[in-house]
Amino acid sequence: MAGDAPFVDQFSAAAPLPALRAGGLARYRAAGLPGPAIEAWKYTSLDALTKLGLLPAGGAPTTLEALPEAALLAVDGYRAVFVNGRFVPAFSALDGLPKGAVVESLAAHIARDPAAAEAALAGADDGTPLVALNTAFLTDGLVLTVDRGVVLDKPLHLVSIGRPPDGQGVAFHPRHLIRLAPDAVATVVESHAGVGGAGYFANTVADIRVEDGATLRHYVLQNQAAEAFHVAAVRLALAARASYEGFVLHIGARLARHELAATIAGDGVDCRMNGLYLVAGSQHVDNTTFIDHAQPGSRSRQLFKGVLDDSGRGVFQGRVLVRPHAQKTDAHQLSRALLLSRKAEMDGKPELEIYADDVRCSHGATIGSLDQEPMFYLMSRGIDPATAYRMLVEAFAVEALDEISVAAIRDAFATHAQAWLATRRAGGGA
Amino acid sequence: MALLEIKNLHVAVDDREILKGIDLTLDAGEVHAIMGPNGSGKSTLSYVLAGREGYAITAGTIRFQGKDLLAMAPDERARKGVFLAFQYPVEIPGVAGMTFLKTALNALRKERGAGELDAMQFLKFVRAQAKRLEIGDEMLKRALNVGFSGGEKKRNEVLQMAVLEPILAVLDETDSGLDIDALKIVADGVNALRSPERAMLLITHYQRLLDYIVPDRVHVLAHGRIAKSGGKELALELERKGYGEFLGEAA
């Protein structure tokens, strides 16, 4: 190796949990930044990231004048705000949480009980390079614990703001822990945005466990600043009869990747992971999922839709594994991309790996441009081409948002999506 | 001045000539039927009037209210009052039928110098028209044509026509795929729209529709030309004798 992997020289043994983090560093160092040599990163290159000269977030300011509009959601809920990966109590609103639902910052959790924190943190790191990198530099994040049978009455809004210091890039590695005890119910909605013109790297890991019969709805708005690199890895464990409804809406970032790895470890599980990505300019958006049906009798559903304009590039890699004894698995996956420009590009790689014989599994992938027939139909009724075009693009996108079961969040996401759609015009990038 | 004047219209698709010199004149208030065997160019004529891409006009002119229709984009034609009821209306998932219709109506009203209707005025107006076509609220709420049966799609086309109040309505095989009850509903809807200011062109394979919508003139289209024209009795003659005498003619 010509030089050491980026970030390695920034490691600080003086920060809390040095042994845990040194383990992460060693795994990251052995692998280096992931690139096309690894199958899971075949279509997404982080080369541009290494040229940013990113500083560790430790010394960066954690103050804000106001939350940027890109992160706002018109949803009544609890709020936990992070700036450069550090919890900011002043912008947060966590009063009135129901008994049995606890929100704490990871930094506070580590300070309070380092041994328990270390044990809780160990599980998610599967050795993939960026999760290992996250372990090496973890300092803060959100810890949500919901006790048995407790219903979190309002959504918890996790706001993550990247705020690079003047003219300099910053890297931060938040680690969130979400634990739902049996029969607990919670809705967590994340929004990611940035302020200031410089680049930053948000390398987030969400470690989620949903125990027997519990329900988690987990929605993510990725609306990062134009120069941001956003990589979010969700490591999800689902016990029997657990339900997970995930959704990611990508609008911002120079490069974004949402990566879900779900282990279905019981029967009767309902695992849904849906998404919409709106890509323009020279943006690159990657959605990578891995659903591991390790137990029989569970269901997984995935719908990812993308609208790609200009030289935008989209990636969907969806792997579904049905293990030999996971009989009666019902897994469905659909990827649909709409290309609005000749220069836009989409790479799709669905993979079904099925080792059980009594299963219902299917996948589909389409990549296409806007059909002329609906355009003509709308125009034949007097609707001008620009309006007809917007109506059809919006129609394509809205179908994905319909998968969000919480109406207020669906509407809030639609507002952000529509703002993007309003900037599109017929023939814009063709 | 005629409302619609088609002169020596030649149209080719992929270098194959489909229409080979059509002459046709419609005055305001008139209903003309165009009949003919399959492949005679009936649908081509309707698409050319609406401005669909893929049809090369190799000769001839179409004037609508004295203006060059062929120089107008499809949406402009619609705003000037040309309406095509499609033979196969396209399903558009994600576009609510009512949103679509309101957008279209307000585009037309703007062109005509009328103010936009607000949501309540629009709903009231559409419901009244829909009732006549036995279209319920449930059907109005759906995405455009999505999940509609063939008959529902045709009724929805006539609803759009009723709401948009065109000056020239072209109905392309609006009777096809309808059972007799649905045909009556659609015909009643069309008849209600007959007016001294409006002209209609009914394109049909069968005489059956003309029992319910009685035309002023009937034209037989065969091999890309109007082979015969006459009064409403021509349709009955065709019903009796079939298209046999027009089929043998060399192209």
XYZ file of C-alpha atoms in Angstrom:
681
model
C 0.000 0.000 0.000
C 1.432 3.362 -1.046
C 0.015 5.208 1.938
C -2.307 4.513 4.816
C -6.073 4.704 4.278
C -7.639 8.166 4.718
C -8.606 9.123 8.283
C -6.267 6.600 9.923
C -3.843 9.317 11.014
C -6.688 11.130 12.766
C -7.309 8.321 15.242
C -7.198 9.371 18.853
C -6.541 6.768 21.511
C -7.334 9.386 24.155
C -11.070 9.503 23.400
C -13.500 7.165 25.227
C -13.724 3.426 24.457
C -10.212 3.201 22.932
C -10.207 -0.601 22.716
C -13.520 -0.813 20.838
C -12.478 1.939 18.481
C -8.974 0.516 17.931
C -10.664 -2.716 16.809
C -12.720 -0.747 14.293
C -9.621 1.085 13.123
C -7.742 -2.161 12.540
C -10.593 -3.591 10.449
C -10.935 -0.371 8.475
C -7.187 -0.110 7.974
C -6.999 -3.632 6.616
C -9.799 -2.974 4.129
C -9.189 0.696 3.275
C -11.864 2.909 1.763
C -14.224 0.688 -0.221
C -14.044 0.940 -3.983
C -14.978 -0.835 -7.206
C -12.722 -3.775 -6.287
C -15.394 -4.816 -3.756
C -18.599 -6.214 -5.289
C -20.781 -4.220 -2.865
C -19.176 -0.984 -4.089
C -18.952 -1.875 -7.764
C -20.810 1.202 -9.000
C -19.910 3.797 -6.364
C -16.512 5.375 -6.026
C -15.347 7.416 -3.042
C -12.268 8.726 -4.854
C -13.514 12.316 -4.730
C -13.875 12.032 -0.964
C -10.150 11.497 -0.469
C -9.417 14.798 -2.230
C -11.438 16.846 0.259
C -8.835 16.882 3.016
C -11.438 16.310 5.690
C -10.817 17.186 9.310
C -12.200 15.217 12.200
C -15.343 16.778 13.576
C -14.026 17.005 17.128
C -12.925 20.647 16.917
C -15.723 21.820 14.622
C -18.397 24.165 15.951
C -21.652 22.612 17.052
C -23.692 25.786 17.068
C -26.334 26.893 14.598
C -28.326 30.057 14.049
C -31.361 28.090 12.933
C -32.188 24.750 11.431
C -31.888 24.881 7.635
C -35.110 24.602 5.678
C -33.807 21.487 3.923
C -34.037 19.628 7.240
C -37.472 20.831 8.293
C -40.505 18.585 8.349
C -43.976 19.802 9.209
C -44.487 16.965 11.661
C -45.454 17.229 15.306
C -42.922 15.186 17.246
C -39.972 14.963 19.608
C -36.711 16.294 18.232
C -33.057 15.422 18.683
C -30.604 17.628 16.798
C -27.026 16.749 15.909
C -24.517 19.134 14.362
C -21.432 17.534 12.862
C -22.510 14.383 14.632
C -22.652 15.960 18.117
C -25.888 16.188 20.074
C -27.104 19.791 20.549
C -29.583 19.961 23.440
C -30.456 23.606 22.728
C -32.172 22.696 19.455
C -33.703 19.503 20.707
C -37.166 18.951 22.179
C -37.448 15.791 24.184
C -39.787 16.770 27.013
C -42.827 14.672 27.703
C -41.597 11.340 26.374
C -43.883 8.584 27.579
C -42.753 6.454 30.509
C -40.642 3.616 29.182
C -39.282 5.548 26.220
C -35.812 6.956 26.776
C -33.745 9.159 24.492
C -30.150 9.814 25.393
C -27.087 10.935 23.493
C -24.525 8.217 22.906
C -21.827 10.437 24.419
C -23.875 10.716 27.616
C -24.524 6.994 27.581
C -20.802 6.232 27.260
C -19.951 8.665 30.059
C -22.629 7.208 32.325
C -21.891 3.523 31.762
C -18.933 2.829 29.492
C -19.074 -0.935 29.921
C -22.744 -1.173 28.943
C -22.170 1.192 26.037
C -19.247 -0.851 24.792
C -21.324 -4.037 24.922
C -24.227 -2.376 23.106
C -21.988 -0.922 20.426
C -20.142 -4.097 19.593
C -23.000 -5.774 17.739
C -23.417 -3.660 14.633
C -19.883 -3.721 13.326
C -19.892 -6.424 10.692
C -16.441 -5.460 9.485
C -17.604 -3.688 6.348
C -15.083 -0.878 5.831
C -17.225 2.177 6.514
C -18.976 0.658 9.516
C -15.533 -0.193 10.876
C -14.449 3.397 10.165
C -17.538 4.567 12.052
C -16.533 2.408 15.019
C -13.025 3.837 14.973
C -14.309 7.407 15.266
C -17.622 7.092 17.057
C -18.234 9.717 19.699
C -21.915 10.513 19.704
C -25.295 9.638 18.300
C -28.839 8.899 19.373
C -29.817 6.162 21.777
C -33.523 5.367 21.755
C -34.877 2.658 24.004
C -38.533 1.775 24.119
C -39.633 -0.691 26.776
C -41.919 -3.656 26.346
C -45.357 -2.708 25.084
C -44.681 1.016 25.179
C -45.924 3.139 22.309
C -43.942 6.244 21.461
C -46.887 8.579 20.991
C -45.286 10.970 18.504
C -42.540 10.567 15.906
C -38.993 11.192 17.047
C -37.347 13.543 14.579
C -33.616 13.071 14.358
C -32.013 16.047 12.643
C -28.430 15.776 11.448
C -26.722 18.930 10.205
C -23.330 19.058 8.572
C -21.622 22.328 9.292
C -18.072 22.491 7.978
C -15.922 25.271 9.453
C -15.115 28.092 7.011
C -13.690 26.694 3.832
C -12.711 23.371 5.324
C -14.276 19.964 5.052
C -15.293 17.957 8.048
C -15.985 14.281 8.637
C -18.275 12.862 11.292
C -19.353 9.366 12.191
C -22.590 9.277 14.195
C -23.688 5.986 15.683
C -27.350 5.587 16.562
C -28.745 2.792 18.684
C -32.438 2.028 18.471
C -33.814 -0.700 20.704
C -37.470 -1.650 20.669
C -38.444 -4.185 23.322
C -41.193 -6.732 22.545
C -44.472 -5.144 21.381
C -43.073 -1.609 21.510
C -44.053 0.829 18.770
C -42.077 3.817 17.522
C -41.693 6.120 14.547
C -38.293 7.648 13.886
C -37.822 10.166 11.111
C -34.373 11.419 10.179
C -33.521 14.468 8.157
C -30.018 15.165 6.937
C -28.969 18.575 5.673
C -26.030 20.957 5.743
C -25.060 24.611 6.016
C -22.022 26.370 4.587
C -20.441 25.788 1.221
C -17.638 23.337 1.971
C -17.808 19.590 1.608
C -18.366 17.224 4.492
C -18.612 13.523 5.033
C -21.439 12.103 7.110
C -20.739 8.434 7.773
C -23.685 7.299 9.840
C -24.440 3.894 11.289
C -27.859 3.083 12.722
C -27.873 -0.088 14.773
C -31.477 -1.162 15.190
C -33.059 -4.059 17.029
C -36.757 -4.696 16.865
C -37.798 -7.415 19.286
C -40.784 -9.792 19.141
C -43.960 -8.150 17.920
C -42.499 -4.647 18.006
C -43.036 -2.102 15.227
C -40.597 0.475 13.947
C -41.357 2.974 11.229
C -38.127 4.547 10.069
C -38.114 7.333 7.497
C -35.057 9.130 6.183
C -34.899 12.415 4.292
C -31.459 12.786 2.746
C -31.366 16.433 1.801
C -27.664 17.103 2.299
C -25.786 20.138 0.991
C -24.564 20.023 -2.597
C -20.933 19.199 -1.700
C -21.744 16.558 0.892
C -20.836 12.887 0.920
C -23.480 10.903 2.735
C -23.136 7.262 3.625
C -25.687 5.731 5.964
C -25.558 2.100 6.977
C -28.565 0.618 8.714
C -27.915 -2.636 10.536
C -31.281 -4.089 11.414
C -32.205 -7.163 13.439
C -35.834 -8.256 13.387
C -37.197 -10.814 15.845
C -40.376 -12.869 15.416
C -43.483 -10.927 14.285
C -41.513 -7.692 14.263
C -42.441 -5.075 11.740
C -40.103 -2.590 10.081
C -41.202 0.027 7.598
C -38.266 1.895 6.138
C -38.256 4.691 3.586
C -35.463 6.851 2.225
C -35.980 9.987 0.146
C -32.787 11.195 -1.491
C -32.702 14.755 -2.784
C -29.323 16.233 -1.839
C -25.631 15.380 -1.582
C -22.925 15.073 -4.183
C -22.724 11.387 -3.396
C -25.146 9.461 -1.229
C -25.492 5.847 -0.301
C -28.201 4.326 1.863
C -27.341 0.814 2.800
C -29.686 -1.490 4.662
C -28.696 -4.886 5.955
C -31.617 -6.613 7.641
C -31.564 -9.947 9.376
C -34.912 -11.600 9.745
C -34.356 -13.785 12.772
C -37.893 -14.980 13.451
C -41.135 -15.957 11.764
C -44.022 -13.648 10.909
C -41.756 -10.679 10.279
C -42.879 -7.890 7.970
C -39.897 -6.008 6.587
C -40.483 -3.167 4.158
C -37.795 -0.962 2.681
C -38.847 1.588 0.098
C -37.291 4.640 -1.399
C -37.370 7.494 -3.856
C -34.286 9.205 -5.230
C -34.337 12.459 -7.152
C -31.042 13.019 -8.880
C -29.772 15.915 -11.025
C -26.569 17.720 -11.948
C -23.695 15.307 -11.416
C -25.121 13.723 -8.275
C -24.617 10.057 -7.523
C -27.130 8.137 -5.406
C -26.735 4.531 -4.363
C -29.316 2.391 -2.590
C -28.013 -0.954 -1.478
C -30.089 -3.463 0.443
C -29.513 -6.903 1.823
C -32.440 -8.780 3.316
C -31.423 -12.000 5.003
C -34.382 -14.328 5.452
C -32.769 -16.490 8.107
C -36.043 -17.875 9.475
C -39.183 -19.248 7.817
C -42.542 -17.577 7.290
C -41.587 -13.943 6.899
C -42.287 -11.298 4.331
C -40.147 -8.591 2.774
C -41.147 -5.859 0.354
C -39.009 -3.355 -1.464
C -39.925 -0.608 -3.891
C -37.271 1.835 -5.047
C -38.053 4.496 -7.609
C -35.694 7.058 -9.039
C -35.921 10.109 -11.256
C -32.591 10.958 -12.874
C -31.954 14.175 -14.770
C -28.858 15.851 -16.288
C -25.778 13.655 -15.697
C -27.223 12.147 -12.535
C -26.346 8.601 -11.725
C -28.337 6.075 -9.736
C -27.446 2.696 -8.335
C -29.712 0.051 -6.910
C -28.251 -3.120 -5.543
C -30.804 -5.325 -3.880
C -29.848 -8.692 -2.531
C -32.350 -11.067 -0.982
C -31.050 -14.209 0.665
C -33.440 -17.004 1.581
C -31.634 -19.549 3.724
C -32.314 -23.290 3.380
C -34.795 -23.583 6.236
C -36.541 -20.230 5.572
C -39.553 -21.909 3.968
C -42.748 -19.921 3.226
C -40.703 -16.794 2.677
C -42.529 -14.145 0.684
C -40.077 -11.636 -0.777
C -40.685 -9.059 -3.442
C -38.434 -6.387 -4.830
C -39.021 -3.772 -7.519
C -36.670 -1.117 -8.861
C -37.898 1.478 -11.330
C -35.876 4.348 -12.710
C -37.041 7.181 -14.922
C -34.328 8.819 -16.987
C -35.102 12.408 -17.989
C -31.855 13.005 -19.812
C -29.710 11.118 -22.279
C -26.718 11.652 -20.028
C -28.366 10.223 -16.919
C -27.327 6.731 -15.939
C -28.741 3.938 -13.837
C -27.122 0.734 -12.690
C -29.332 -1.921 -11.188
C -28.314 -5.223 -9.710
C -31.081 -7.305 -8.193
C -29.932 -10.566 -6.674
C -32.176 -13.303 -5.377
C -30.348 -16.106 -3.672
C -32.827 -18.772 -2.733
C -31.930 -21.977 -0.948
C -35.423 -22.964 0.221
C -37.942 -24.579 -2.136
C -41.338 -23.464 -0.803
C -41.103 -19.712 -1.237
C -42.647 -16.837 -3.144
C -39.934 -14.532 -4.376
C -39.842 -12.073 -7.223
C -37.970 -9.078 -8.401
C -38.271 -6.628 -11.221
C -36.248 -3.761 -12.564
C -37.149 -1.189 -15.175
C -35.186 1.728 -16.572
C -36.869 3.987 -19.067
C -37.684 7.440 -20.271
C -41.030 9.214 -20.161
C -43.620 7.579 -22.420
C -44.828 9.683 -25.328
C -48.377 8.358 -25.226
C -49.400 9.883 -21.868
C -47.680 13.124 -22.917
C -49.822 13.304 -26.045
C -52.967 12.433 -24.105
C -52.457 15.277 -21.626
C -51.534 17.729 -24.382
C -54.565 16.705 -26.429
C -56.652 18.129 -23.583
C -54.987 21.535 -23.734
C -52.284 21.032 -21.113
C -49.011 22.647 -22.205
C -45.971 20.359 -22.589
C -44.095 21.711 -19.548
C -47.074 21.145 -17.257
C -47.795 17.731 -18.766
C -44.173 16.744 -18.248
C -44.223 17.812 -14.608
C -47.494 15.993 -13.991
C -46.106 12.752 -15.372
C -42.782 12.936 -13.563
C -44.583 13.737 -10.330
C -47.004 10.865 -10.895
C -44.084 8.487 -11.235
C -42.459 9.755 -8.044
C -45.587 10.013 -5.905
C -46.284 6.309 -6.226
C -43.181 5.613 -4.147
C -44.115 8.137 -1.454
C -47.479 6.404 -1.104
C -45.584 3.593 0.631
C -45.113 5.840 3.684
C -47.943 4.859 6.012
C -47.802 7.893 8.319
C -49.775 10.557 6.453
C -48.110 13.598 8.054
C -44.650 12.305 7.181
C -45.720 11.293 3.691
C -47.002 14.853 3.140
C -43.854 16.406 4.600
C -41.661 14.283 2.322
C -43.910 15.092 -0.644
C -43.372 18.798 0.006
C -39.603 18.349 -0.330
C -39.999 16.110 -3.384
C -42.326 18.590 -5.079
C -39.876 21.424 -4.529
C -37.343 19.379 -6.483
C -39.832 18.395 -9.167
C -40.809 22.035 -9.697
C -37.245 22.718 -10.858
C -37.427 20.107 -13.644
C -38.446 21.091 -17.134
C -39.084 19.207 -20.329
C -35.988 18.583 -22.355
C -33.885 20.068 -19.553
C -31.036 17.655 -19.836
C -31.913 15.805 -23.003
C -66.472 30.044 -43.539
C -66.481 26.348 -42.796
C -65.560 25.264 -39.273
C -63.260 22.563 -40.565
C -61.877 22.365 -44.073
C -59.649 19.484 -45.098
C -58.205 19.754 -48.623
C -56.271 17.100 -50.538
C -54.802 15.658 -47.320
C -52.021 13.123 -47.865
C -50.500 11.454 -44.810
C -47.734 8.885 -44.573
C -46.554 6.758 -41.681
C -43.040 5.345 -41.959
C -43.009 6.260 -45.665
C -46.217 4.375 -46.318
C -49.051 6.545 -47.576
C -52.185 6.022 -45.462
C -54.347 8.972 -46.489
C -54.285 9.684 -50.210
C -56.139 12.915 -50.745
C -58.974 13.576 -48.300
C -61.371 16.445 -48.913
C -63.877 17.115 -46.165
C -65.764 20.166 -44.975
C -67.733 20.505 -41.720
C -69.881 23.477 -40.860
C -70.771 24.526 -37.342
C -73.720 22.545 -35.988
C -73.080 19.550 -38.252
C -72.454 15.944 -37.301
C -70.596 13.872 -39.879
C -69.856 10.175 -39.699
C -66.803 8.586 -41.233
C -67.257 4.904 -41.821
C -65.027 2.377 -43.414
C -63.376 -0.985 -43.207
C -60.442 -1.682 -40.901
C -57.203 -0.209 -42.167
C -58.885 2.422 -44.311
C -57.195 5.294 -42.436
C -60.013 6.357 -40.088
C -57.895 6.509 -36.948
C -55.041 8.139 -38.846
C -57.369 10.979 -39.740
C -58.410 11.420 -36.115
C -54.797 11.463 -34.878
C -53.752 13.921 -37.566
C -56.548 16.255 -36.481
C -55.380 16.011 -32.854
C -51.716 16.483 -33.786
C -50.123 13.236 -32.749
C -46.459 12.741 -33.668
C -45.381 10.200 -36.239
C -47.670 11.238 -39.083
C -46.023 12.952 -42.038
C -48.285 15.368 -43.883
C -46.991 15.015 -47.427
C -49.598 17.255 -49.080
C -52.773 19.173 -48.369
C -54.142 21.542 -45.764
C -56.438 21.530 -42.734
C -58.055 24.789 -41.759
C -59.935 25.126 -38.480
C -61.971 28.313 -38.114
C -59.922 29.622 -41.019
C -56.570 28.969 -39.314
C -53.848 26.492 -40.285
C -54.474 23.629 -37.879
C -51.368 21.711 -38.899
C -49.163 24.567 -37.699
C -50.477 24.213 -34.147
C -49.098 21.973 -31.394
C -51.556 19.426 -29.937
C -52.157 21.424 -26.757
C -52.757 24.593 -28.751
C -55.321 22.801 -30.934
C -57.111 21.626 -27.796
C -57.169 25.112 -26.340
C -58.627 26.402 -29.603
C -61.443 23.880 -29.267
C -60.405 20.631 -30.959
C -61.134 17.492 -28.960
C -60.383 13.853 -29.739
C -62.217 11.126 -27.852
C -59.609 8.365 -28.034
C -60.334 4.862 -29.193
C -57.909 3.555 -26.578
C -57.573 6.133 -23.779
C -54.254 5.689 -22.006
C -54.067 4.800 -18.304
C -51.934 7.231 -16.314
C -51.201 5.968 -12.789
C -50.422 8.662 -10.244
C -52.380 11.398 -12.044
C -55.731 11.893 -10.355
C -58.500 12.118 -12.945
C -60.001 15.207 -11.364
C -56.660 17.019 -11.073
C -56.052 16.298 -14.733
C -59.475 17.536 -15.794
C -59.235 20.690 -13.697
C -55.794 21.485 -15.127
C -57.136 20.983 -18.647
C -60.309 23.007 -18.076
C -58.458 25.928 -16.545
C -55.958 25.911 -19.436
C -58.907 26.175 -21.829
C -60.688 28.822 -19.791
C -57.530 30.900 -19.672
C -57.302 30.709 -23.479
C -60.939 31.781 -23.769
C -60.421 34.677 -21.415
C -62.595 33.168 -18.673
C -61.418 33.017 -15.075
C -60.218 29.804 -13.490
C -62.804 27.816 -11.565
C -62.084 27.211 -7.909
C -62.210 23.696 -6.498
C -65.839 23.896 -5.378
C -67.172 25.380 -8.621
C -65.236 22.814 -10.596
C -66.477 19.873 -8.546
C -70.086 20.991 -8.856
C -69.777 21.402 -12.613
C -68.096 18.027 -13.164
C -70.507 16.159 -10.909
C -73.469 17.459 -12.875
C -71.941 16.279 -16.160
C -70.808 12.975 -14.652
C -74.260 12.187 -13.364
C -75.679 12.238 -16.875
C -73.066 9.674 -17.909
C -73.710 7.562 -14.806
C -70.193 8.208 -13.544
C -70.107 8.134 -9.755
C -67.795 9.877 -7.296
C -65.834 6.691 -6.798
C -64.873 6.642 -10.470
C -64.043 10.353 -10.436
C -61.634 9.837 -7.558
C -59.474 7.291 -9.333
C -56.249 7.861 -11.197
C -56.790 8.735 -14.842
C -58.376 5.745 -16.602
C -56.584 3.365 -14.231
C -58.526 0.186 -13.666
C -61.399 1.426 -15.853
C -63.261 -1.084 -17.978
C -63.477 -0.405 -21.698
C -66.932 1.120 -21.259
C -65.829 3.270 -18.334
C -62.961 4.627 -20.395
C -65.340 5.633 -23.200
C -67.740 7.274 -20.768
C -64.804 9.114 -19.246
C -63.825 10.418 -22.681
C -67.332 11.765 -23.199
C -67.239 13.304 -19.710
C -64.050 15.142 -20.632
C -65.717 16.332 -23.808
C -68.728 17.577 -21.848
C -66.515 19.442 -19.398
C -64.125 20.916 -21.968
C -66.927 21.972 -24.368
C -64.979 21.714 -27.636
C -65.893 23.423 -30.896
C -64.889 20.393 -32.943
C -65.227 16.945 -31.380
C -63.713 13.916 -33.088
C -64.958 10.636 -31.651
C -62.765 7.722 -32.664
C -64.666 4.427 -32.406
C -66.339 5.615 -29.237
C -68.864 2.793 -29.716
C -66.353 -0.043 -29.874
C -66.428 -2.414 -26.946
C -69.692 -1.036 -25.542
C -72.731 -3.147 -24.747
C -76.097 -1.741 -25.732
C -76.818 -0.065 -22.383
C -73.428 1.622 -22.284
C -73.838 2.646 -25.904
C -77.118 4.384 -25.092
C -75.584 6.247 -22.167
C -72.661 7.406 -24.285
C -74.944 8.361 -27.207
C -77.244 10.359 -24.922
C -74.185 12.139 -23.569
C -72.992 12.972 -27.071
C -76.443 14.068 -28.253
C -76.720 16.427 -25.298
C -73.615 18.168 -26.600
C -74.960 18.746 -30.089
C -75.270 22.467 -30.620
C -75.356 25.016 -33.446
C -71.818 26.153 -32.510
C -70.283 22.716 -32.374
C -69.334 20.228 -35.073
C -68.716 16.537 -34.542
C -66.917 13.908 -36.537
C -67.944 10.374 -35.620
C -65.512 7.703 -36.693
C -67.025 4.265 -36.600
C -66.863 0.856 -38.163
C -70.470 -0.016 -37.418
C -73.756 1.587 -38.294
C -75.127 0.755 -34.835
C -73.872 3.997 -33.234
C -75.694 6.005 -35.900
C -79.056 4.649 -34.745
C -78.516 6.705 -31.617
C -76.469 9.619 -32.892
C -78.022 10.516 -36.210
C -75.493 12.212 -38.532
C -76.123 14.918 -41.096
C -73.635 13.390 -43.523
C -71.986 9.989 -43.907
C -68.642 9.418 -45.670
C -67.096 6.108 -46.564
C -63.328 6.021 -46.201
C -61.585 3.296 -48.174
C -57.946 2.954 -49.179
C -57.140 6.402 -47.847
C -59.798 8.267 -49.829
C -63.400 9.221 -49.326
C -65.022 6.754 -51.681
C -68.604 7.839 -51.206
C -70.602 10.470 -49.344
C -74.284 10.738 -48.660
C -77.016 11.392 -46.130
C -77.790 9.261 -43.082
C -79.380 6.634 -45.323
C -75.896 5.737 -46.627
C -75.122 4.185 -43.255
C -78.138 1.929 -43.539
C -77.106 0.924 -47.018
C -73.642 0.001 -45.751
C -75.209 -2.011 -42.968
C -77.154 -3.974 -45.556
C -74.454 -4.421 -48.170
C -71.278 -4.316 -46.082
C -67.996 -2.768 -47.228
C -67.562 -5.301 -50.020
C -67.819 -2.843 -52.878
C -65.041 -0.692 -51.338
C -62.657 -3.484 -50.456
C -61.800 -4.605 -53.934
C -60.605 -1.230 -55.087
C -56.895 -1.104 -55.847
C -54.759 0.987 -53.542
